């Protein structure tokens, strides 16, 4: 009961502070914009709202119930992930892209042919059909499957919670569970477009931002 009372008190305090902040802004705006009778009317209205006794009873229980679903990250043992750190000549960088090709679609927010905004999770490169695809880093193959959007895909997990995805493959030269080394041939492209994605922990990263200079 004591905990419920404390939560309810904090919620009421939050609402009151929010209302007061908004009304102070309105008061300043009214005083600075209006003069004479209009300004006085605004000030009278603000004074009424500031002195009004607001009743938030009946809402505390539903808000408290919602707050129970907010996870305590520290209790779950979740810690901020450090930057990508891979075992190459320059830590945190990719030595090269999986294929040689021309970048035709970058990472991030894009607009399609109908001008709709969407988020592109990787990059696409224009290549010659049957181009050799190489692993950018050493690791273990964890998935070889077909995706509805980008055809045959292959996923490799690397050290330090890093993973790479290779899409639009024609042939996969490795199997799930197989260990690969940096630069090893892992397949070929199916057509003239190749898709590549990089994940750092649970975050998508622009692969071109991690290339060694």
GROMACS .gro file of C-alpha atoms in nm:
model
  213
    1UNK     CA    1   0.000   0.000   0.000
    2UNK     CA    2   0.282   0.237   0.087
    3UNK     CA    3   0.446   0.174  -0.253
    4UNK     CA    4   0.116   0.244  -0.432
    5UNK     CA    5   0.081   0.568  -0.240
    6UNK     CA    6   0.434   0.678  -0.335
    7UNK     CA    7   0.378   0.598  -0.704
    8UNK     CA    8   0.044   0.781  -0.705
    9UNK     CA    9   0.205   1.083  -0.539
   10UNK     CA   10   0.484   1.093  -0.798
   11UNK     CA   11   0.236   1.068  -1.084
   12UNK     CA   12   0.029   1.355  -0.947
   13UNK     CA   13   0.345   1.560  -0.903
   14UNK     CA   14   0.450   1.491  -1.261
   15UNK     CA   15   0.113   1.600  -1.401
   16UNK     CA   16   0.115   1.916  -1.193
   17UNK     CA   17   0.466   2.012  -1.302
   18UNK     CA   18   0.376   1.948  -1.665
   19UNK     CA   19   0.063   2.161  -1.646
   20UNK     CA   20   0.247   2.442  -1.466
   21UNK     CA   21   0.530   2.440  -1.723
   22UNK     CA   22   0.285   2.464  -2.013
   23UNK     CA   23   0.089   2.740  -1.846
   24UNK     CA   24   0.397   2.944  -1.762
   25UNK     CA   25   0.492   2.925  -2.128
   26UNK     CA   26   0.143   3.040  -2.222
   27UNK     CA   27   0.162   3.325  -1.974
   28UNK     CA   28   0.495   3.447  -2.110
   29UNK     CA   29   0.366   3.419  -2.465
   30UNK     CA   30   0.049   3.609  -2.381
   31UNK     CA   31   0.230   3.888  -2.201
   32UNK     CA   32   0.488   3.928  -2.477
   33UNK     CA   33   0.238   3.923  -2.764
   34UNK     CA   34  -0.072   4.091  -2.631
   35UNK     CA   35  -0.120   4.423  -2.463
   36UNK     CA   36  -0.413   4.603  -2.305
   37UNK     CA   37  -0.741   4.416  -2.268
   38UNK     CA   38  -0.638   4.102  -2.466
   39UNK     CA   39  -0.322   4.068  -2.259
   40UNK     CA   40  -0.520   4.106  -1.939
   41UNK     CA   41  -0.765   3.838  -2.052
   42UNK     CA   42  -0.479   3.597  -2.116
   43UNK     CA   43  -0.325   3.670  -1.777
   44UNK     CA   44  -0.658   3.617  -1.605
   45UNK     CA   45  -0.699   3.282  -1.779
   46UNK     CA   46  -0.349   3.170  -1.683
   47UNK     CA   47  -0.409   3.275  -1.323
   48UNK     CA   48  -0.728   3.068  -1.314
   49UNK     CA   49  -0.556   2.759  -1.453
   50UNK     CA   50  -0.263   2.789  -1.213
   51UNK     CA   51  -0.491   2.811  -0.912
   52UNK     CA   52  -0.736   2.541  -1.026
   53UNK     CA   53  -0.731   2.220  -0.821
   54UNK     CA   54  -0.678   1.939  -1.076
   55UNK     CA   55  -0.815   1.596  -0.994
   56UNK     CA   56  -0.619   1.304  -1.140
   57UNK     CA   57  -0.784   1.041  -0.924
   58UNK     CA   58  -0.870   0.719  -1.102
   59UNK     CA   59  -0.573   0.736  -1.339
   60UNK     CA   60  -0.295   0.634  -1.103
   61UNK     CA   61  -0.379   0.263  -1.108
   62UNK     CA   62  -0.370   0.232  -1.488
   63UNK     CA   63  -0.045   0.428  -1.512
   64UNK     CA   64   0.115   0.222  -1.236
   65UNK     CA   65   0.010  -0.097  -1.415
   66UNK     CA   66   0.172   0.027  -1.736
   67UNK     CA   67   0.494   0.117  -1.554
   68UNK     CA   68   0.531  -0.243  -1.437
   69UNK     CA   69   0.600  -0.345  -1.797
   70UNK     CA   70   0.900  -0.110  -1.826
   71UNK     CA   71   1.209  -0.334  -1.785
   72UNK     CA   72   1.486  -0.256  -1.540
   73UNK     CA   73   1.787  -0.294  -1.771
   74UNK     CA   74   2.038  -0.306  -1.486
   75UNK     CA   75   1.855  -0.597  -1.321
   76UNK     CA   76   1.845  -0.781  -1.653
   77UNK     CA   77   2.222  -0.749  -1.678
   78UNK     CA   78   2.207  -0.549  -2.001
   79UNK     CA   79   2.512  -0.330  -2.049
   80UNK     CA   80   2.595  -0.082  -2.327
   81UNK     CA   81   2.777  -0.254  -2.611
   82UNK     CA   82   3.120  -0.129  -2.703
   83UNK     CA   83   3.215  -0.031  -3.054
   84UNK     CA   84   3.286  -0.303  -3.309
   85UNK     CA   85   3.629  -0.450  -3.241
   86UNK     CA   86   3.737  -0.716  -3.489
   87UNK     CA   87   4.066  -0.894  -3.537
   88UNK     CA   88   4.200  -0.716  -3.843
   89UNK     CA   89   4.493  -0.482  -3.892
   90UNK     CA   90   4.287  -0.181  -3.780
   91UNK     CA   91   4.047  -0.265  -3.491
   92UNK     CA   92   3.684  -0.176  -3.560
   93UNK     CA   93   3.724  -0.170  -3.938
   94UNK     CA   94   3.642  -0.402  -4.227
   95UNK     CA   95   3.938  -0.480  -4.452
   96UNK     CA   96   3.722  -0.479  -4.766
   97UNK     CA   97   3.373  -0.541  -4.903
   98UNK     CA   98   3.272  -0.898  -5.001
   99UNK     CA   99   3.267  -0.816  -5.375
  100UNK     CA  100   3.410  -0.564  -5.616
  101UNK     CA  101   3.126  -0.354  -5.753
  102UNK     CA  102   2.962  -0.015  -5.780
  103UNK     CA  103   2.749   0.110  -5.491
  104UNK     CA  104   2.396   0.164  -5.625
  105UNK     CA  105   2.197   0.182  -5.301
  106UNK     CA  106   2.336   0.301  -4.971
  107UNK     CA  107   2.247   0.240  -4.609
  108UNK     CA  108   1.975   0.431  -4.424
  109UNK     CA  109   1.664   0.626  -4.514
  110UNK     CA  110   1.575   0.624  -4.884
  111UNK     CA  111   1.284   0.711  -5.113
  112UNK     CA  112   1.146   0.455  -5.355
  113UNK     CA  113   1.012   0.513  -5.707
  114UNK     CA  114   0.679   0.628  -5.560
  115UNK     CA  115   0.860   0.873  -5.329
  116UNK     CA  116   0.773   0.666  -5.019
  117UNK     CA  117   1.028   0.690  -4.738
  118UNK     CA  118   1.180   0.361  -4.619
  119UNK     CA  119   1.487   0.240  -4.429
  120UNK     CA  120   1.743   0.036  -4.624
  121UNK     CA  121   1.914  -0.199  -4.378
  122UNK     CA  122   2.223  -0.271  -4.586
  123UNK     CA  123   2.394  -0.171  -4.909
  124UNK     CA  124   2.358  -0.294  -5.267
  125UNK     CA  125   2.636  -0.321  -5.521
  126UNK     CA  126   2.612  -0.361  -5.898
  127UNK     CA  127   2.820  -0.662  -6.002
  128UNK     CA  128   2.869  -0.906  -6.287
  129UNK     CA  129   2.651  -1.216  -6.266
  130UNK     CA  130   2.842  -1.497  -6.094
  131UNK     CA  131   3.084  -1.263  -5.913
  132UNK     CA  132   3.280  -1.435  -5.635
  133UNK     CA  133   3.172  -1.341  -5.281
  134UNK     CA  134   3.427  -1.351  -4.998
  135UNK     CA  135   3.393  -1.344  -4.619
  136UNK     CA  136   3.500  -1.002  -4.492
  137UNK     CA  137   3.609  -1.140  -4.152
  138UNK     CA  138   3.678  -1.479  -3.994
  139UNK     CA  139   3.381  -1.641  -3.825
  140UNK     CA  140   3.119  -1.915  -3.824
  141UNK     CA  141   2.835  -1.963  -4.073
  142UNK     CA  142   2.508  -1.964  -3.876
  143UNK     CA  143   2.247  -1.940  -4.152
  144UNK     CA  144   2.211  -2.039  -4.516
  145UNK     CA  145   1.854  -1.988  -4.633
  146UNK     CA  146   1.626  -1.818  -4.884
  147UNK     CA  147   1.468  -1.481  -4.811
  148UNK     CA  148   1.162  -1.355  -5.001
  149UNK     CA  149   1.316  -1.013  -5.060
  150UNK     CA  150   1.684  -1.079  -5.123
  151UNK     CA  151   1.695  -1.442  -5.235
  152UNK     CA  152   1.955  -1.680  -5.098
  153UNK     CA  153   2.131  -1.536  -4.794
  154UNK     CA  154   2.424  -1.641  -4.583
  155UNK     CA  155   2.497  -1.511  -4.232
  156UNK     CA  156   2.835  -1.529  -4.059
  157UNK     CA  157   2.889  -1.449  -3.692
  158UNK     CA  158   3.223  -1.297  -3.594
  159UNK     CA  159   3.396  -1.213  -3.268
  160UNK     CA  160   3.268  -0.937  -3.039
  161UNK     CA  161   2.899  -0.984  -3.126
  162UNK     CA  162   2.941  -0.880  -3.489
  163UNK     CA  163   2.759  -1.046  -3.781
  164UNK     CA  164   2.753  -1.004  -4.159
  165UNK     CA  165   2.478  -1.100  -4.405
  166UNK     CA  166   2.540  -1.173  -4.774
  167UNK     CA  167   2.233  -1.165  -4.998
  168UNK     CA  168   2.123  -1.229  -5.358
  169UNK     CA  169   2.353  -1.530  -5.381
  170UNK     CA  170   2.332  -1.782  -5.663
  171UNK     CA  171   2.547  -2.048  -5.500
  172UNK     CA  172   2.661  -2.085  -5.140
  173UNK     CA  173   2.999  -2.251  -5.110
  174UNK     CA  174   2.978  -2.309  -4.734
  175UNK     CA  175   2.736  -2.479  -4.495
  176UNK     CA  176   2.577  -2.388  -4.163
  177UNK     CA  177   2.819  -2.451  -3.877
  178UNK     CA  178   3.128  -2.419  -4.095
  179UNK     CA  179   3.418  -2.199  -3.982
  180UNK     CA  180   3.552  -1.956  -4.243
  181UNK     CA  181   3.859  -1.737  -4.265
  182UNK     CA  182   3.888  -1.380  -4.382
  183UNK     CA  183   3.884  -1.360  -4.762
  184UNK     CA  184   3.753  -1.715  -4.810
  185UNK     CA  185   3.519  -1.767  -5.106
  186UNK     CA  186   3.171  -1.834  -4.965
  187UNK     CA  187   2.960  -1.817  -5.281
  188UNK     CA  188   2.875  -1.633  -5.600
  189UNK     CA  189   2.615  -1.372  -5.693
  190UNK     CA  190   2.292  -1.483  -5.855
  191UNK     CA  191   2.249  -1.182  -6.080
  192UNK     CA  192   2.384  -0.829  -6.123
  193UNK     CA  193   2.299  -0.703  -5.773
  194UNK     CA  194   2.460  -0.802  -5.444
  195UNK     CA  195   2.324  -0.722  -5.097
  196UNK     CA  196   2.542  -0.682  -4.787
  197UNK     CA  197   2.448  -0.608  -4.426
  198UNK     CA  198   2.651  -0.551  -4.110
  199UNK     CA  199   2.530  -0.582  -3.751
  200UNK     CA  200   2.714  -0.467  -3.441
  201UNK     CA  201   2.532  -0.641  -3.157
  202UNK     CA  202   2.164  -0.563  -3.210
  203UNK     CA  203   2.234  -0.251  -3.418
  204UNK     CA  204   2.253  -0.222  -3.795
  205UNK     CA  205   2.563  -0.039  -3.917
  206UNK     CA  206   2.655   0.119  -4.249
  207UNK     CA  207   2.925  -0.118  -4.384
  208UNK     CA  208   3.096   0.161  -4.578
  209UNK     CA  209   3.153   0.353  -4.254
  210UNK     CA  210   3.366   0.064  -4.122
  211UNK     CA  211   3.597   0.023  -4.420
  212UNK     CA  212   3.967   0.075  -4.362
  213UNK     CA  213   4.100   0.391  -4.521
   0.00000   0.00000   0.00000
